[in-house]
Coordinates of C-alpha atoms in Angstrom, one line a residue:
Chain O
M1 CA -3.2 -20.7 -8.1
D2 CA -0.7 -19.1 -10.6
D3 CA -0.7 -15.3 -11.1
V4 CA -2.6 -15.5 -14.5
A5 CA -5.5 -17.4 -12.9
L6 CA -5.3 -15.1 -9.9
V7 CA -5.5 -11.9 -12.0
N8 CA -8.4 -13.4 -14.0
A9 CA -10.3 -14.2 -10.8
L10 CA -9.6 -10.8 -9.4
K11 CA -10.9 -9.2 -12.6
A12 CA -14.1 -11.2 -12.1
G13 CA -14.4 -9.6 -8.7
N14 CA -13.8 -12.8 -6.7
T15 CA -13.1 -11.9 -3.1
N16 CA -11.6 -15.3 -2.3
A17 CA -9.0 -14.6 -5.0
F18 CA -8.4 -11.3 -3.2
R19 CA -7.8 -13.2 0.1
F20 CA -5.3 -15.4 -1.7
L21 CA -3.6 -12.4 -3.3
V22 CA -3.2 -10.7 0.1
D23 CA -1.8 -13.8 1.7
K24 CA 0.6 -14.3 -1.2
Y25 CA 2.0 -10.7 -1.4
R26 CA 1.5 -9.4 2.1
N27 CA 5.1 -9.8 3.1
L28 CA 6.3 -7.8 0.0
V29 CA 3.9 -4.9 0.7
W30 CA 4.5 -5.1 4.5
H31 CA 8.2 -4.9 4.2
M32 CA 8.1 -2.1 1.6
V33 CA 5.7 0.0 3.6
L34 CA 7.5 -0.5 6.9
R35 CA 10.9 0.3 5.4
M36 CA 9.6 3.3 3.4
T37 CA 7.5 4.9 6.1
N38 CA 9.5 3.7 9.1
R39 CA 6.2 3.9 11.1
R40 CA 4.5 0.8 12.4
E41 CA 1.4 2.9 13.2
D42 CA 0.9 3.9 9.6
A43 CA 2.0 0.6 8.0
E44 CA -1.2 -1.4 8.5
D45 CA -3.5 1.3 7.1
L46 CA -1.2 1.8 4.2
C47 CA -1.0 -1.9 3.4
Q48 CA -4.8 -2.0 3.4
E49 CA -4.8 0.9 1.0
V50 CA -2.3 -0.7 -1.3
F51 CA -4.3 -4.0 -1.6
I52 CA -7.6 -2.1 -2.1
R53 CA -5.8 -0.1 -4.9
V54 CA -4.5 -3.3 -6.4
F55 CA -8.1 -4.7 -6.5
K56 CA -9.6 -1.6 -8.0
Q57 CA -6.9 -1.2 -10.6
I58 CA -6.5 -4.8 -11.6
D59 CA -8.1 -4.2 -15.0
N60 CA -5.1 -2.0 -15.8
F61 CA -2.7 -4.9 -15.3
R62 CA -1.8 -6.1 -18.8
G63 CA 0.6 -8.9 -17.7
E64 CA 3.6 -7.1 -19.3
S65 CA 5.5 -7.3 -16.0
K66 CA 5.4 -9.7 -13.1
L67 CA 2.4 -9.3 -10.8
S68 CA 4.8 -8.8 -7.9
T69 CA 6.5 -5.9 -9.7
W70 CA 3.2 -4.3 -10.5
I71 CA 2.0 -4.6 -6.9
G72 CA 5.4 -3.2 -5.8
S73 CA 5.0 -0.1 -7.9
I74 CA 1.5 0.5 -6.4
A75 CA 3.0 0.1 -2.9
Y76 CA 5.8 2.5 -3.8
N77 CA 3.5 5.1 -5.2
A78 CA 1.1 4.7 -2.2
C79 CA 3.9 5.3 0.2
V80 CA 5.3 8.3 -1.6
D81 CA 1.7 9.8 -1.8
H82 CA 1.3 9.1 1.9
M83 CA 4.6 10.8 2.8
R84 CA 3.8 13.8 0.7
K85 CA 0.4 14.2 2.3
S86 CA 1.7 13.9 5.8
K87 CA 4.6 16.2 4.8
K88 CA 7.1 13.6 5.9
E89 CA 10.4 12.9 4.2
V90 CA 10.2 12.4 0.4
L91 CA 13.1 11.6 -1.9
S92 CA 15.9 13.6 -0.5
S93 CA 19.2 14.8 -2.0
A94 CA 20.9 15.2 1.4
D95 CA 24.3 13.6 2.0
P96 CA 23.3 10.2 3.3
I97 CA 26.2 10.0 5.7
V98 CA 25.2 13.3 7.3
A99 CA 21.6 12.3 7.2
I100 CA 22.2 9.2 9.3
N101 CA 22.1 10.5 12.8
L102 CA 21.7 7.6 15.2
A103 CA 20.7 8.7 18.7
Q104 CA 22.8 7.2 21.4
S105 CA 19.6 5.7 23.0
D106 CA 18.9 3.9 19.7
V107 CA 22.2 2.0 19.7
S108 CA 23.7 2.0 23.1
P109 CA 21.6 -1.0 24.4
L110 CA 22.9 -2.9 21.3
L111 CA 26.5 -2.0 21.8
N112 CA 26.8 -3.6 25.3
N113 CA 26.9 -7.1 23.9
I114 CA 27.9 -7.3 20.3
D115 CA 27.3 -10.5 18.4
R116 CA 26.0 -11.4 15.0
I117 CA 22.3 -10.9 16.1
T118 CA 22.9 -7.5 17.5
M119 CA 24.9 -6.6 14.4
T120 CA 21.8 -7.4 12.3
K121 CA 19.7 -5.2 14.6
L122 CA 22.3 -2.4 14.2
V123 CA 22.2 -2.7 10.4
H124 CA 18.5 -2.4 10.6
R125 CA 18.7 0.7 12.7
I126 CA 21.2 2.2 10.1
I127 CA 18.8 1.3 7.3
E128 CA 15.9 3.0 9.1
K129 CA 18.0 6.2 9.3
M130 CA 19.0 6.2 5.6
P131 CA 17.3 8.5 3.1
L132 CA 14.1 7.1 1.5
Q133 CA 15.6 6.1 -1.8
Y134 CA 18.4 4.0 -0.2
R135 CA 16.0 2.2 2.1
T136 CA 13.6 1.4 -0.7
V137 CA 16.2 0.1 -3.1
I138 CA 18.0 -1.9 -0.4
T139 CA 14.7 -3.5 0.6
L140 CA 13.6 -4.3 -2.9
F141 CA 17.0 -5.8 -3.9
H142 CA 18.1 -7.7 -0.9
L143 CA 14.9 -8.6 1.0
E144 CA 12.5 -9.0 -1.9
E145 CA 15.1 -10.1 -4.4
F146 CA 13.9 -8.0 -7.3
T147 CA 16.3 -7.4 -10.2
Y148 CA 17.7 -4.0 -11.1
R149 CA 15.3 -3.9 -14.1
E150 CA 12.3 -4.7 -11.8
I151 CA 13.4 -2.1 -9.3
E152 CA 13.5 0.4 -12.2
E153 CA 9.9 -0.5 -13.1
I154 CA 8.7 -0.2 -9.5
T155 CA 10.4 3.1 -8.5
G156 CA 11.0 4.7 -11.9
M157 CA 14.7 5.2 -11.0
P158 CA 17.1 4.4 -13.9
E159 CA 19.0 1.1 -13.5
G160 CA 22.3 3.0 -13.1
T161 CA 20.9 5.0 -10.2
V162 CA 19.5 1.8 -8.5
K163 CA 23.0 0.2 -8.8
S164 CA 24.6 3.4 -7.4
Y165 CA 22.2 3.6 -4.4
L166 CA 22.9 -0.1 -3.7
S167 CA 26.7 0.2 -3.7
R168 CA 26.6 3.5 -1.8
G169 CA 24.1 2.1 0.7
R170 CA 26.4 -0.8 1.4
E171 CA 29.4 1.6 1.8
I172 CA 27.4 3.7 4.2
I173 CA 26.5 0.6 6.3
R174 CA 30.1 -0.5 6.3
R175 CA 31.3 2.9 7.5
K176 CA 28.6 3.3 10.1
L177 CA 29.1 -0.1 11.5
T178 CA 32.9 0.3 11.9
E179 CA 32.3 3.7 13.3
L180 CA 29.7 2.5 15.9
V181 CA 31.5 -0.7 16.8
P182 CA 35.2 0.1 16.8
D183 CA 36.1 -3.3 18.2
I184 CA 34.3 -5.1 15.4
R185 CA 37.0 -7.7 14.6
P186 CA 36.0 -10.4 17.2
V187 CA 32.5 -10.4 15.8
L188 CA 33.7 -10.8 12.3
F189 CA 36.1 -13.5 13.0
E190 CA 34.0 -15.5 15.5
A191 CA 33.5 -19.1 14.6
Chain Y
M1 CA 45.2 -10.8 3.4
E2 CA 43.6 -10.2 6.8
M3 CA 42.0 -7.0 5.5
K4 CA 40.5 -8.9 2.6
E5 CA 39.0 -11.4 5.1
F6 CA 37.8 -8.6 7.3
M7 CA 35.9 -7.0 4.4
E8 CA 34.5 -10.3 3.3
N9 CA 33.2 -11.1 6.7
L10 CA 31.8 -7.6 7.2
D11 CA 30.0 -8.0 3.8
G12 CA 28.8 -11.4 4.9
I13 CA 27.2 -9.9 8.0
I14 CA 25.7 -7.0 6.0
D15 CA 24.3 -9.4 3.4
D16 CA 22.7 -11.6 6.1
S17 CA 21.3 -8.5 7.9
L18 CA 19.9 -7.1 4.6
R19 CA 18.1 -10.4 3.9
E20 CA 16.6 -10.4 7.4
P21 CA 13.0 -8.9 7.4
P22 CA 12.3 -6.0 9.8
D23 CA 11.4 -6.9 13.4
N24 CA 7.7 -5.8 13.2
I25 CA 5.5 -8.8 12.7
F26 CA 2.6 -8.8 10.3
P27 CA -0.7 -8.5 12.2
D28 CA -2.5 -11.9 12.3
D29 CA -6.0 -10.7 11.5
F30 CA -4.9 -8.4 8.7
T31 CA -6.3 -10.5 5.8
D32 CA -9.7 -10.9 7.5
K33 CA -10.0 -7.2 8.3
L34 CA -9.0 -6.3 4.8
V35 CA -11.4 -8.7 3.1
K36 CA -14.3 -7.4 5.3
K37 CA -13.3 -3.8 4.4
L38 CA -13.3 -4.6 0.7
E39 CA -16.7 -6.4 1.0
K40 CA -18.1 -3.3 2.6
Q41 CA -16.8 -1.1 -0.1
L42 CA -18.0 -3.4 -2.8
A43 CA -21.5 -3.6 -1.2
W44 CA -21.8 0.2 -1.0
Q45 CA -20.6 0.5 -4.6
E46 CA -23.0 -2.0 -5.9
L47 CA -26.0 -0.5 -4.0
L48 CA -25.2 3.0 -5.1
T49 CA -24.7 2.0 -8.7
E50 CA -28.0 0.1 -8.6
F51 CA -29.7 3.2 -6.9
G52 CA -28.2 5.5 -9.6
L53 CA -29.5 3.3 -12.4
K54 CA -33.0 3.1 -10.9
T55 CA -33.2 6.8 -10.2
G56 CA -32.0 7.4 -13.8
L57 CA -34.7 5.1 -15.1
V58 CA -37.4 6.8 -13.1
L59 CA -36.3 10.3 -14.2
L60 CA -36.1 9.1 -17.8
A61 CA -39.6 7.7 -17.6
L62 CA -40.9 11.0 -16.1
I63 CA -39.2 13.1 -18.7
V64 CA -40.6 10.9 -21.5
M65 CA -44.0 11.0 -19.9
G66 CA -43.8 14.8 -19.6
I67 CA -42.8 15.1 -23.3
C68 CA -45.5 12.8 -24.4
L69 CA -48.2 14.7 -22.4
I70 CA -47.1 18.2 -23.3
F71 CA -45.9 18.1 -26.9
P72 CA -48.4 16.1 -28.9
A73 CA -51.4 18.0 -27.3
K74 CA -49.5 21.2 -27.8
T75 CA -50.4 22.1 -24.2
D76 CA -49.0 25.3 -22.9
P77 CA -46.6 24.3 -20.0
A78 CA -46.8 27.8 -18.4
P79 CA -49.8 27.0 -16.1
L80 CA -48.0 23.8 -14.9
I81 CA -44.8 25.7 -14.3
Q82 CA -46.8 28.4 -12.5
W83 CA -48.5 25.8 -10.3
V84 CA -45.1 24.2 -9.4
A85 CA -43.7 27.6 -8.6
G86 CA -46.7 28.4 -6.4
H87 CA -46.4 25.1 -4.5
R88 CA -42.7 24.7 -4.4
L89 CA -42.6 23.8 -0.8
I90 CA -45.0 20.9 -1.3
V91 CA -43.3 19.8 -4.5
C92 CA -39.8 20.0 -3.1
G93 CA -41.0 18.3 0.2
S94 CA -42.6 15.5 -1.7
I95 CA -39.6 14.9 -3.9
G96 CA -37.4 15.0 -0.8
V97 CA -39.5 12.5 1.1
G98 CA -39.7 10.3 -1.9
L99 CA -36.0 10.4 -2.5
F100 CA -35.2 9.8 1.2
T101 CA -37.6 6.8 1.3
F102 CA -36.1 5.5 -1.9
V103 CA -32.5 5.9 -0.7
F104 CA -33.4 4.3 2.7
D105 CA -35.2 1.4 1.2
Q106 CA -32.8 0.7 -1.7
V107 CA -29.5 1.6 -0.2
V108 CA -29.4 1.8 3.6
L109 CA -31.8 -1.1 4.4
K110 CA -30.3 -3.4 1.7
Y111 CA -26.8 -2.6 3.0
M112 CA -27.8 -3.4 6.6
L113 CA -29.4 -6.7 5.4
K114 CA -26.3 -7.6 3.5
R115 CA -24.1 -6.8 6.4
S116 CA -26.1 -8.9 8.8
R117 CA -26.1 -11.8 6.3
Q118 CA -22.5 -11.7 5.4
Q119 CA -21.3 -10.4 8.8
F120 CA -18.8 -7.8 7.6

């Protein structure tokens, strides 16, 4: 079923279409919610809320953007609302390098045996500790493969800001990785 | 040259890591639970809308009936108002019992029936 047919079926109130929609876009919503809230406990309820919102607001979808972008913007707004309500971190202007404060207990088990897999885990830990806007933009661009323009539609951040968060985010990861793993060369040059 | 290779490899690892989804696995029964939740919400919404429409129709019919009885005959409504005021406990009680029965029959029972049939 393509997105046009899916949207029409949803507008007709078809719950089978809703099931199809959830199966098709669950990874997008799950990844966004997990990365934005950083809380597994809240993620499931929030994902449910996002899909219910999508179903209730489907009449507002005009097809001017991709369905995935529209769902992404609903997920983004739901997460921001949730974080405001629970008085957790919202968009912060703090220095990201200072903001990333990895506890020794978070990383020390990973540092015992450094290889590519543990490096991936380490990068994920660093992303978790990044300010919200960095985590969001990084997830949308790298994991969900949205374009700059689509990320702008989802988050409302100007394209230039998105690009800047992406390049600064990468720089932060580079600096934190080399700081945490001083002997990083063998991993990088392993066969 | 080695620095360039170092940075390229580091970026390669970062790229691979960024494309890797978070560790937490999506719950298996998520879709089923969500569809049931939506079906429940839709059932409530449908029953409440239906109830609202029926109540509106009954009220409209009563108002029209009242107007038809009072105005053409030029009946003075004061005795009727006085009677209602004098028996407000009975009047309010009757309306309350009627409304409760109506809600229970039209919303709660219907919802329970739907629920047992559709198993949500």
